[in-house]
Coordinates of C-alpha atoms in Angstrom, one line a residue:
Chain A
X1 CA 0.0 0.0 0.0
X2 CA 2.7 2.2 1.4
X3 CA 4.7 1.2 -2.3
X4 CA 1.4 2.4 -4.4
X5 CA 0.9 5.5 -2.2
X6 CA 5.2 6.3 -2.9
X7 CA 4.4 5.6 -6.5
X8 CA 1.4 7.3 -7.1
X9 CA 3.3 10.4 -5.2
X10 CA 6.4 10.0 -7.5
X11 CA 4.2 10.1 -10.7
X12 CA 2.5 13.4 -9.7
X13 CA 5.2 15.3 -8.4
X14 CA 6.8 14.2 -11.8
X15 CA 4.0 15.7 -13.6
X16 CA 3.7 18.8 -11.6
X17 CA 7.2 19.4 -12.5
X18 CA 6.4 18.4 -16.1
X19 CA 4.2 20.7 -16.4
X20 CA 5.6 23.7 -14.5
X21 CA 9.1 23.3 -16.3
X22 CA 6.5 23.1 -19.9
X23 CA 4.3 26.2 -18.7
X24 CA 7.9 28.2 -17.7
X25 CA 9.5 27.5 -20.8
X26 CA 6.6 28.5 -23.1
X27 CA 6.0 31.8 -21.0
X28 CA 9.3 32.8 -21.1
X29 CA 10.2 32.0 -24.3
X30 CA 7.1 33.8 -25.6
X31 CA 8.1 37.7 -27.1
X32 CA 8.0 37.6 -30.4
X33 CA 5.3 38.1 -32.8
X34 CA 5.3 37.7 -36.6
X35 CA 3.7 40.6 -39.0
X36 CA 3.5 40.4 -42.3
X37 CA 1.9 43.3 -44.4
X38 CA 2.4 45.0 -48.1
X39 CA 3.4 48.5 -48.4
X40 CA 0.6 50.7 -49.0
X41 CA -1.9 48.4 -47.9
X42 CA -4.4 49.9 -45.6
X43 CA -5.5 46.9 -43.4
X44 CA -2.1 46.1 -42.7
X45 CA -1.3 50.2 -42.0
X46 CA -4.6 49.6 -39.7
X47 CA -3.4 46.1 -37.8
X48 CA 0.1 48.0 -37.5
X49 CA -1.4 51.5 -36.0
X50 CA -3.1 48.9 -33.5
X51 CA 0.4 47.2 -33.0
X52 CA 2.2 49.8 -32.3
X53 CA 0.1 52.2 -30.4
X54 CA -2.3 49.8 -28.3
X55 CA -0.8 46.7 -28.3
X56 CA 2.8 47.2 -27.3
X57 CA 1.5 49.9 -24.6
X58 CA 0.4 47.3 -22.7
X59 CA 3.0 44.6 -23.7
X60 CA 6.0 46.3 -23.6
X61 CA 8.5 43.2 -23.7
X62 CA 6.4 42.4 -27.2
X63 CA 9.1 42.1 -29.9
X64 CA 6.9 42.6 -33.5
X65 CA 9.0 41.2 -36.2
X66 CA 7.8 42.9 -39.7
X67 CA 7.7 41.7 -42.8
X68 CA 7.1 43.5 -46.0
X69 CA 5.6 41.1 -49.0
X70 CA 4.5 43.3 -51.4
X71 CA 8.3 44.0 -52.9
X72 CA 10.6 41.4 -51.1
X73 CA 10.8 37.9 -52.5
X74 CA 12.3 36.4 -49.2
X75 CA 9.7 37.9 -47.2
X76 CA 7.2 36.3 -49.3
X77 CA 9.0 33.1 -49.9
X78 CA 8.9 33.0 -46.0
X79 CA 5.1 34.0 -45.6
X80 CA 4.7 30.4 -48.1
X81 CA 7.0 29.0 -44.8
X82 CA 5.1 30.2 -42.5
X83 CA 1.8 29.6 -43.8
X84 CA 2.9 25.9 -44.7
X85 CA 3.8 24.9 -41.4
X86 CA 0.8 26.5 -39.7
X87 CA -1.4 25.1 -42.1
X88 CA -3.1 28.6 -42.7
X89 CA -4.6 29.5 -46.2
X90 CA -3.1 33.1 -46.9
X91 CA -5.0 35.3 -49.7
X92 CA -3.8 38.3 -48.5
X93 CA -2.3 40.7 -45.6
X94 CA -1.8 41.5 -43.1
X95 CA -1.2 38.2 -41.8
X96 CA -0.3 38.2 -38.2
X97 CA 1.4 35.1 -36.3
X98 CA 0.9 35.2 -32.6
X99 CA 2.7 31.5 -31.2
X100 CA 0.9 29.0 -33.1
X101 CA -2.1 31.1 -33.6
X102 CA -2.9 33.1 -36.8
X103 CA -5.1 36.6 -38.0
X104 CA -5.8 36.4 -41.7
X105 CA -6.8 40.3 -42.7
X106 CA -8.1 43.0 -39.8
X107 CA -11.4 44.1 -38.8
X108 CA -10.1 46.5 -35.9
X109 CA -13.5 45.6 -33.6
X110 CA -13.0 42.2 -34.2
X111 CA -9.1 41.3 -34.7
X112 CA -7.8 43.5 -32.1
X113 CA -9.6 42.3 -29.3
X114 CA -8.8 38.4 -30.2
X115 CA -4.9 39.5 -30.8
X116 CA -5.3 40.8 -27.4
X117 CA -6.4 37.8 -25.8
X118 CA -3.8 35.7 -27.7
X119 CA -1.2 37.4 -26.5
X120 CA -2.3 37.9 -23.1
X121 CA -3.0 33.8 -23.3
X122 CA 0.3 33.2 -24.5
X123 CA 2.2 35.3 -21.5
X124 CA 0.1 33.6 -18.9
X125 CA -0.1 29.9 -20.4
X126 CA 2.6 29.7 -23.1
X127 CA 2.8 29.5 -26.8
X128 CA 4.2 27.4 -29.1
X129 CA 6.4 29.1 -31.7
X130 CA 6.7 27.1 -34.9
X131 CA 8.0 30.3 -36.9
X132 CA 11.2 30.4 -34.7
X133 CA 11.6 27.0 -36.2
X134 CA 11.8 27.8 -39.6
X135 CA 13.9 30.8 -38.8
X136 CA 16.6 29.2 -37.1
X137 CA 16.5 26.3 -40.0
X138 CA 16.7 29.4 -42.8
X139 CA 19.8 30.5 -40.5
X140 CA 21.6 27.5 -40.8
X141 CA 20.6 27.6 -44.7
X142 CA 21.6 30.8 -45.4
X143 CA 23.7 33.6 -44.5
X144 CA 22.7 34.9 -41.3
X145 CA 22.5 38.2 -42.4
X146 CA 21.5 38.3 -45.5
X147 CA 18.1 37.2 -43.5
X148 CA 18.3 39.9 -40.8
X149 CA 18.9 42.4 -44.0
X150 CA 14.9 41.3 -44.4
X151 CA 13.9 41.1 -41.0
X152 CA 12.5 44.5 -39.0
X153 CA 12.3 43.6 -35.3
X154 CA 11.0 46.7 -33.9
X155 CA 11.2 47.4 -30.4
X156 CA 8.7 49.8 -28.5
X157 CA 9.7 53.5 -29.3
X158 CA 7.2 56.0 -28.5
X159 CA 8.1 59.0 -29.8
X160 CA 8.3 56.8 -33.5
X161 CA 4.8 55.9 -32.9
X162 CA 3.3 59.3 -32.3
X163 CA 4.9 60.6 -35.9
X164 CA 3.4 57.4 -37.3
X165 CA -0.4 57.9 -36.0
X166 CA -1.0 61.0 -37.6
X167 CA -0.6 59.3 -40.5
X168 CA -2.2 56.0 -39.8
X169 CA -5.1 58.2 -39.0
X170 CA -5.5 59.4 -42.1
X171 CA -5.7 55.9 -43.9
X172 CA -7.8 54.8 -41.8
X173 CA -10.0 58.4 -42.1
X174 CA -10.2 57.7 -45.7
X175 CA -11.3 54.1 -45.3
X176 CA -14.3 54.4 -43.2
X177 CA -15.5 57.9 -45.6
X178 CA -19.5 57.5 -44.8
X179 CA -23.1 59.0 -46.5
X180 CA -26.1 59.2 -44.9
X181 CA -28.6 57.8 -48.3
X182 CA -32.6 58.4 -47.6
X183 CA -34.0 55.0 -47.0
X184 CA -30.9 52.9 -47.0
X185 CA -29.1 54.9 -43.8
X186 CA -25.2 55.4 -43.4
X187 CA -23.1 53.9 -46.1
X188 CA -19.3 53.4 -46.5
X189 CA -18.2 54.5 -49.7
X190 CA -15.2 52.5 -49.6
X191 CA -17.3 49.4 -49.4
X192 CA -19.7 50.6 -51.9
X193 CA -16.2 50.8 -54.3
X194 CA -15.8 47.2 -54.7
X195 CA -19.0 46.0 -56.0
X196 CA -19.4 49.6 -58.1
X197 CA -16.6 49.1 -60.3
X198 CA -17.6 45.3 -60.7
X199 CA -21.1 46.2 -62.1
X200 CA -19.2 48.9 -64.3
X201 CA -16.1 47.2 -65.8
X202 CA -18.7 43.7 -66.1
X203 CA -21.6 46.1 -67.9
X204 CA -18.7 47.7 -70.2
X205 CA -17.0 44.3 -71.3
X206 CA -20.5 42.9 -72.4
X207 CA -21.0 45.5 -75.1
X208 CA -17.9 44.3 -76.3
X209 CA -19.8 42.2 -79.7
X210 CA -16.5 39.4 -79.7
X211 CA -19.2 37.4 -77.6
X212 CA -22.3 38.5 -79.3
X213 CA -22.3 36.7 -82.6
X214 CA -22.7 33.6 -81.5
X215 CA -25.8 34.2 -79.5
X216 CA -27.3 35.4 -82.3
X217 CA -26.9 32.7 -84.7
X218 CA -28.0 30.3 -82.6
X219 CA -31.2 32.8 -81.6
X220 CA -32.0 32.5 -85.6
X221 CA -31.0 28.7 -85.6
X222 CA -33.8 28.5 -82.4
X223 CA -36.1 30.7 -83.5
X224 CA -36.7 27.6 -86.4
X225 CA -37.2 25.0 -83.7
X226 CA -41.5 24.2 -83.2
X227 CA -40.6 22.6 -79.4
X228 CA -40.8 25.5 -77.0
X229 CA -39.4 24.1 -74.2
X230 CA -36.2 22.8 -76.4
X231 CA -35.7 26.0 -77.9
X232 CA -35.2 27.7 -74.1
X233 CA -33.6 24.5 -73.2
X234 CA -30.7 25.1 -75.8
X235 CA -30.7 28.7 -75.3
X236 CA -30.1 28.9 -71.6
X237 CA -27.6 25.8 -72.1
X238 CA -25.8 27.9 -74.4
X239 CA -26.1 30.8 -72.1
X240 CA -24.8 29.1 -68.8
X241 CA -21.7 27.4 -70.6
X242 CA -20.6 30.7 -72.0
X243 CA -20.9 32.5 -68.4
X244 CA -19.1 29.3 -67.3
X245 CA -16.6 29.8 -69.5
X246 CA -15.7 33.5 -68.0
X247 CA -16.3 32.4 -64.4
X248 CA -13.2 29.3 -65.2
X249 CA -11.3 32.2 -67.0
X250 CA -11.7 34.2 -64.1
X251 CA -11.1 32.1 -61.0
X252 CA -8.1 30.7 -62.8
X253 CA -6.7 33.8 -63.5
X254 CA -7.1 35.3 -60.0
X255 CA -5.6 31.8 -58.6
X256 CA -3.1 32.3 -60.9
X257 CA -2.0 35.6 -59.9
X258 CA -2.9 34.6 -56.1
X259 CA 0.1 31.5 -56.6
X260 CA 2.4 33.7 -58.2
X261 CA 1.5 35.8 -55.0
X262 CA 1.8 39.7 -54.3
X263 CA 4.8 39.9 -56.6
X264 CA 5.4 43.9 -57.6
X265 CA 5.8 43.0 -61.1
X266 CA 2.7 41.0 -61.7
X267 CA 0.8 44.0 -60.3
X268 CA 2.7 46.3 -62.7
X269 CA 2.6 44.1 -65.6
X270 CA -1.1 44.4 -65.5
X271 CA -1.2 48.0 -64.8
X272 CA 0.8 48.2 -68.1
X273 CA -2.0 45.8 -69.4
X274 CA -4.2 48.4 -68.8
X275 CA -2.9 51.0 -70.3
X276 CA -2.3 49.6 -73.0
X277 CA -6.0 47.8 -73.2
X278 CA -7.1 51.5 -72.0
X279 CA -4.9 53.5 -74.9
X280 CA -6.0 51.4 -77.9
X281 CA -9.7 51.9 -76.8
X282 CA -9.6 55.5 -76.7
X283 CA -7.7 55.3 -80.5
X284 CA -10.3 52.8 -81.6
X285 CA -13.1 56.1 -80.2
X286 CA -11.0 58.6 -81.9
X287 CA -9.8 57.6 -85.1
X288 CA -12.9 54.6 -85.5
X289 CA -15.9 56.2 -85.3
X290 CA -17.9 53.9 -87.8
X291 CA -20.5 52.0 -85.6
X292 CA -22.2 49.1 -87.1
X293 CA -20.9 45.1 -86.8
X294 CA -17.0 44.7 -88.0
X295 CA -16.5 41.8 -90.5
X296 CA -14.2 39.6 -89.2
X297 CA -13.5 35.8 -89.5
X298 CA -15.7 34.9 -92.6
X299 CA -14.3 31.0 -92.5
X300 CA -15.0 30.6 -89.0
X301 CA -17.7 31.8 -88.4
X302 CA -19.1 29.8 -91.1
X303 CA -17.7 26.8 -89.5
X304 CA -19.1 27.6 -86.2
X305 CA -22.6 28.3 -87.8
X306 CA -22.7 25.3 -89.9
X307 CA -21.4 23.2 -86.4
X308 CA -24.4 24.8 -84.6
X309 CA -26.9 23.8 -86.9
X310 CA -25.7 20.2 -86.7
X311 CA -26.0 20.5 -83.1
X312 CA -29.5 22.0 -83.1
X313 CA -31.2 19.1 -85.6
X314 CA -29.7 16.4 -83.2
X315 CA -32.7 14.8 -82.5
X316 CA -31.6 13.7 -79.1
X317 CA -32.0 16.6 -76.4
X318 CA -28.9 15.6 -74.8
X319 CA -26.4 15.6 -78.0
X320 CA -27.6 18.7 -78.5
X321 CA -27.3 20.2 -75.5
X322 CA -23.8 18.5 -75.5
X323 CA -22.9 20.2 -78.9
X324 CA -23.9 23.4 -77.6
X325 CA -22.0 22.9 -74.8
X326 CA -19.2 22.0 -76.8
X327 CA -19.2 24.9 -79.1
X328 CA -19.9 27.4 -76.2
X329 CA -16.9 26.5 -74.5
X330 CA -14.8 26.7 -78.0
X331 CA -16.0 29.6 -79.0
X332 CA -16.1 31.6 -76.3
X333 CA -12.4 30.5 -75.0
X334 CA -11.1 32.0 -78.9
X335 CA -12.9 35.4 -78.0
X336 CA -11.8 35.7 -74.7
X337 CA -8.7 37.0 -76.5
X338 CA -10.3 39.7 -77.9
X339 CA -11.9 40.7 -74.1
X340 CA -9.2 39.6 -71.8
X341 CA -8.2 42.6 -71.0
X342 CA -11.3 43.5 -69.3
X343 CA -11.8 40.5 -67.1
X344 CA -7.7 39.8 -66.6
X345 CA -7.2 43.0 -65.3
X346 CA -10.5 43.6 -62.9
X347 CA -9.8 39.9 -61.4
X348 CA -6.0 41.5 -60.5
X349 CA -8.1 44.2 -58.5
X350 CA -9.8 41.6 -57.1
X351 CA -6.4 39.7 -55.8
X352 CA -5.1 42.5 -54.2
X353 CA -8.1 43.3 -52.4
X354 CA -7.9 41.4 -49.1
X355 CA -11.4 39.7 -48.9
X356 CA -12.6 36.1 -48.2
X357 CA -11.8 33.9 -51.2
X358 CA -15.6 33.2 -51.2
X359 CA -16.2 36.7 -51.8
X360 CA -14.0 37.0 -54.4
X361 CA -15.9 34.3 -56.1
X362 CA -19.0 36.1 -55.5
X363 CA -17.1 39.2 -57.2
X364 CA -16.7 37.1 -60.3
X365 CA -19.8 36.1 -60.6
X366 CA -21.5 39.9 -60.4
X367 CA -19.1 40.8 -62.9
X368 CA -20.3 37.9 -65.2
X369 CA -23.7 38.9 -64.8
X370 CA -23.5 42.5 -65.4
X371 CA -21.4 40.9 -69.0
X372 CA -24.1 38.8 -69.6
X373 CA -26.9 41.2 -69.4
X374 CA -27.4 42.5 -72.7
X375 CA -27.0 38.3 -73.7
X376 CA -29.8 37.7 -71.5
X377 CA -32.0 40.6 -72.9
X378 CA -31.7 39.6 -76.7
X379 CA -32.2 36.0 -75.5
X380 CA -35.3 36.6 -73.3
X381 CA -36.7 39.1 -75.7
X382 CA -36.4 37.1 -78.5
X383 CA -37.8 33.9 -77.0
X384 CA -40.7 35.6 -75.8
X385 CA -41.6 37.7 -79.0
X386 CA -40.2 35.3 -81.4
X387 CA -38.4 38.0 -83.4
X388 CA -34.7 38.8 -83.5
X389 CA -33.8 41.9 -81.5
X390 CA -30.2 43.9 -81.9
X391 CA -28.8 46.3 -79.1
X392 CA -27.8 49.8 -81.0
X393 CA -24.1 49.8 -81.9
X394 CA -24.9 53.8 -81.4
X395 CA -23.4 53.7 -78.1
X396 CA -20.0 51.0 -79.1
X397 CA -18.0 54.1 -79.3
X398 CA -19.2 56.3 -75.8
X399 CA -18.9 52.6 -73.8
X400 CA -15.2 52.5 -75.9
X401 CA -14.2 55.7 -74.3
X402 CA -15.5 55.1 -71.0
X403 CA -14.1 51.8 -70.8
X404 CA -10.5 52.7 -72.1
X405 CA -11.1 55.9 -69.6
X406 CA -11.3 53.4 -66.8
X407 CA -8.5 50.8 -68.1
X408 CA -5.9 53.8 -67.8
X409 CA -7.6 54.7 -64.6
X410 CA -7.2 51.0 -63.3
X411 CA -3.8 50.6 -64.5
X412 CA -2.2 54.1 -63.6
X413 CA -3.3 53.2 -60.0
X414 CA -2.3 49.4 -60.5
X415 CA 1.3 51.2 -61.0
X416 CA 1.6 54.2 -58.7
X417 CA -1.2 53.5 -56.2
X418 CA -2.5 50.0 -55.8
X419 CA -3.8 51.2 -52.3
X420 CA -6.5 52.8 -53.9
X421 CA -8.0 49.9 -55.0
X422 CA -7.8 48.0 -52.4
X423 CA -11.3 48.8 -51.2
X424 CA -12.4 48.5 -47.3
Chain B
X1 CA -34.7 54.2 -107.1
X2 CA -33.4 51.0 -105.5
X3 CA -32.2 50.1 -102.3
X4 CA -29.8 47.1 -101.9
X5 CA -29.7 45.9 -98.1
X6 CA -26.7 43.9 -97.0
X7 CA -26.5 42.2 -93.3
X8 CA -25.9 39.5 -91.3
X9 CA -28.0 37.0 -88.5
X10 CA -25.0 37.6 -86.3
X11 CA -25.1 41.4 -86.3
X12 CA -26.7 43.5 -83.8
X13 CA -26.0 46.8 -85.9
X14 CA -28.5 44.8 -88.8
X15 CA -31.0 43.5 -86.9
X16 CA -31.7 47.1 -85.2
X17 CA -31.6 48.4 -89.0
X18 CA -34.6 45.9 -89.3
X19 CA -37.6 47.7 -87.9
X20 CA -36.5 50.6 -89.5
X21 CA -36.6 49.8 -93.2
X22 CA -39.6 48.0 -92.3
X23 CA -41.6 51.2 -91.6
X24 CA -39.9 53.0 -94.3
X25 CA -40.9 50.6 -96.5
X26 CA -44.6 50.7 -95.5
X27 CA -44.5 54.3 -95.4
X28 CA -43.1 54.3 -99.5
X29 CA -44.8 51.3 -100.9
X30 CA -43.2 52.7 -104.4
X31 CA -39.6 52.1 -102.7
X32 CA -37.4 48.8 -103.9
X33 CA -35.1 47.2 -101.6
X34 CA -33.6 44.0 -101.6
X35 CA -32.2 42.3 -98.6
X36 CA -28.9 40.3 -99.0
X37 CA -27.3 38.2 -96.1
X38 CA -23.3 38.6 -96.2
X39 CA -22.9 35.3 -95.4
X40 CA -25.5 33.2 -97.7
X41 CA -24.6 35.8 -100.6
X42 CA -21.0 35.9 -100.9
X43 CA -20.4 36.4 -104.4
X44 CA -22.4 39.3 -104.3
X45 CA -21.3 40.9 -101.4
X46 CA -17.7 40.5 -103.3
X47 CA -19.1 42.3 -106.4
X48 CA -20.3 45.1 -104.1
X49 CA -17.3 45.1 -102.4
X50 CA -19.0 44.5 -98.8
X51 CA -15.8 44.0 -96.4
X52 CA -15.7 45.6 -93.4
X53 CA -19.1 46.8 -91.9
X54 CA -22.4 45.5 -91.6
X55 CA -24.9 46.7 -92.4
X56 CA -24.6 48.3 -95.4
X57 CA -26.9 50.2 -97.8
X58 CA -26.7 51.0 -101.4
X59 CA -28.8 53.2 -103.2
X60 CA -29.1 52.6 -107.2
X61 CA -30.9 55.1 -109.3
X62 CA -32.7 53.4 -112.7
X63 CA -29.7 52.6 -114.4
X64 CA -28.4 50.4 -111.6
X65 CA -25.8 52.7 -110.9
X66 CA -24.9 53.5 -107.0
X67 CA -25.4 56.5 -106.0
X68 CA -24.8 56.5 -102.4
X69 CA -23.6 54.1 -100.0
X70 CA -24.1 54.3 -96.2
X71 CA -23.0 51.5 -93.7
X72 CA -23.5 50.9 -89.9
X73 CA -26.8 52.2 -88.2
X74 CA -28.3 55.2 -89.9
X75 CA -31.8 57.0 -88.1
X76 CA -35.0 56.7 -90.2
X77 CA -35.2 60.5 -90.3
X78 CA -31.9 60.8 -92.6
X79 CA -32.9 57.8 -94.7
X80 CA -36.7 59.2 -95.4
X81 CA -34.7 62.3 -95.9
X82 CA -32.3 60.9 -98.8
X83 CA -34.9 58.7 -100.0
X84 CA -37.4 61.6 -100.9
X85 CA -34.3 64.1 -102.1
X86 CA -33.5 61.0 -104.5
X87 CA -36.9 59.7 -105.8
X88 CA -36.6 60.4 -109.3
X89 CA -33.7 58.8 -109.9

């Protein structure tokens, strides 16, 4: 008895000890947090203001190591580290490491008071730190310093922080810039932005005619069908597999850019894009002021016609709507070239604007819709009065000014002030 | 007079240009016109020399000989307009 009572004594004092020696070690070792942000970003200038000037007030000892992504390589390279081991999906900054725990993007009512209670938890309990990890193994990769040449650790200095909220004010005055609108109440113009130039740049693509032609063939190909309910069974087939078309070209293009991640020169390779997308527009208003339907592609067009009649005559519902499918899909993927512009560069605004991935998705498909419209119009219209209806080319030319007003817009700001699209 | 229509199913410009010469045409019995699709009618879109823009119009007076060409979307008020300035021809 006396053996089991020794025994069962031995075991918990060994796990008292355990557990103390754990508890000191984690609480002293915890100091340093991990920040990682892109310059001229205004969450991250938001998350740092709260950093700086709240945060390490009450945490003096708090070492914030920063980490600019937005024009360092390594820095990013080590956000993929980072991001890795935590097992964190990162579509944007600020992204802030506290121990083992991680804040995608800043909502200051929200995020600060959860950073808060993460750090105070990790000064009373402990904290794991996997990031020290895959510092000290990128220290015995590489040069020591060449690292520390990308590494800020910032210690506490007040009078630094003072200068620095003045400013920090200011960004995050401009982000929260309300109205007061009868009926709807107080609204942030910053997050009206967003969805504003999606239903713009969207409306403007789709009076670009690349996409049109085909939509009218087959309206005159269906307009011959007797079956109702076949003819707006093709049609909205048809309709669906082209939007689905954009919406792949889309996502894939913003994961694309998001994989590449916040690299300087994708942003400014686009803005570049844009200008020149923007430049030949307003030269196609100046010099082109013809408006009617340009003759291009005689042999192909024929082809696809001839292809969509096949499809149409297929006695079985599901071969045709196969065929359509098909030819959606291969026609629409050739004229994307001639609108890529539009969609490539809008989905890089989307990438640099740190929202849920959802949302961005959500994004896409406004855009899409606002591209389809006039499609669904000539579609709806034409099904319900059995007649083939055109939308004026009158207005080709003002929509090509406005548009390539807007491309230079997007892509001067892409350049020299991405901040400003980066929406709150 | 004659009027010589050339279009295309797959152009929005031509099918808005529809209506239009529909009501003219009911409005001027007198008037011919012919409609030609681009693509069905190559050979003679070729001999009009038809190669950028759709739609386009040619006027002949009794001779067959054009007199005026206009292409893209032209208001009814400036094709009654040339219409009745050209009738005798």
């Amino acid at each position: 008895m006396i053996k089991i009572i020794k025994r069962a004594f031995f075991i918990v004092c060994t796990l008292i000890l355990f557990f103390s020696v754990q508890s000191a070690n984690a609480s002293n070792n915890f100091s340093d947090i991990y920040f990682f942000y892109g310059e001229g970003c205004p969450h991250c200038a938001e998350e740092r203001d709260y950093l700086f000037n709240v945060l390490l007030k009450e945490y003096p000892d708090l070492k914030i190591n920063e980490y600019e992504i937005y024009s360092n390589k390594e820095n990013f390279d080590f956000l993929k580290n980072v991001s890795n081991k935590l097992g964190a999906s990162v579509g944007g900054v600020p992204f802030l490491v506290i121990g083992d725990n991680y804040f995608v993007g800043y909502t200051k009512s929200i995020t600060s008071e959860a950073i808060k209670q993460t750090v105070q938890k990790c000064y009373s309990e402990g904290c794991l730190n996997p990031v020290s990890s895959i510092i000290d193994s990128n220290i015995e990769n590489d040069d020591p310093e060449d690292y520390k040449k990308n590494t800020e650790v910032i210690n506490f200095d007040i009078e630094k922080n003072i200068d620095e909220k003045d400013q920090n004010q200011d960004i995050r005055d401009e982000n929260s810039k309300k109205i007061k609108i009868p009926v709807l109440g107080e609204i942030n113009i910053m997050s009206l932005s967003l969805p504003l130039l999606t239903i713009v740049m969207g409306a403007l693509d789709g009076f670009n005619p690349c996409a049109m032609w085909t939509l009218l063939f087959l309206i005159s190909l269906l307009l011959g069908v007797k079956e109702i309910k076949r003819r707006w069974i093709l049609g909205i087939v048809f309709i669906v597999a082209s939007a689905s078309v954009y919406f792949i070209f889309m996502s894939a293009w913003l994961n694309f850019i998001i994989f590449l991640g916040f690299v300087v020169w994708i942003r400014l390779l686009m803005g570049f894009l844009a200008l020149l997308g923007g430049g030949y527009s307003i030269k196609e208003f100046i010099f082109n002021k013809e408006n009617g339907c340009k003759v291009t592609g005689g042999e192909k067009r024929q082809k696809v016609f001839e292809k969509m009649k096949l499809a149409i005559q297929e006695n079985s519902l599901f071969l045709a709507m196969l065929g359509i499918i098909i030819l959606a899909f291969a026609v629409n993927l050739v004229e994307l070239i001639c609108s890529a512009g539009f969609p490539a560069i809008y989905t890089q605004v989307l990438a640099i604007n740190n929202i849920a991935e959802w949302h961005r998705y959500l994004y896409i498909l406004l855009y899409i819709f606002f591209f389809m419209l006039d499609d669904l119009f000539i579609f709806f219209v034409a099904m319900i009065t059995l007649e083939m209806t055109g939308i004026t080319t009158k207005y080709a030319g003002i929509s090509r000014l406005i548009g390539g007003i807007i491309l230079l817009a997007v892509g001067l700001l892409l350049i020299f002030k991405p901040e400003w699209l980066m929406f709150g | 007079m004659k009027v010589l229509k050339f279009g295309s199913v797959w152009c929005p410009g031509c099918l808005v240009m529809k209506p239009r010469w529909k009501e003219i045409e009911e409005e001027n019995v007198w008037l011919k016109t012919e409609y030609h699709d681009f693509d069905q009618e190559k050979e003679l879109a070729e001999k009009y020399n038809i190669t950028n823009i759709l739609p386009v119009f040619i006027f002949l007076d009794k001779d067959d000989k054009e007199f005026l060409r206009l292409s893209g979307e032209i208001n009814k008020i400036k094709l009654v307009k040339i219409i009745n300035e050209n009738k005798n021809k």
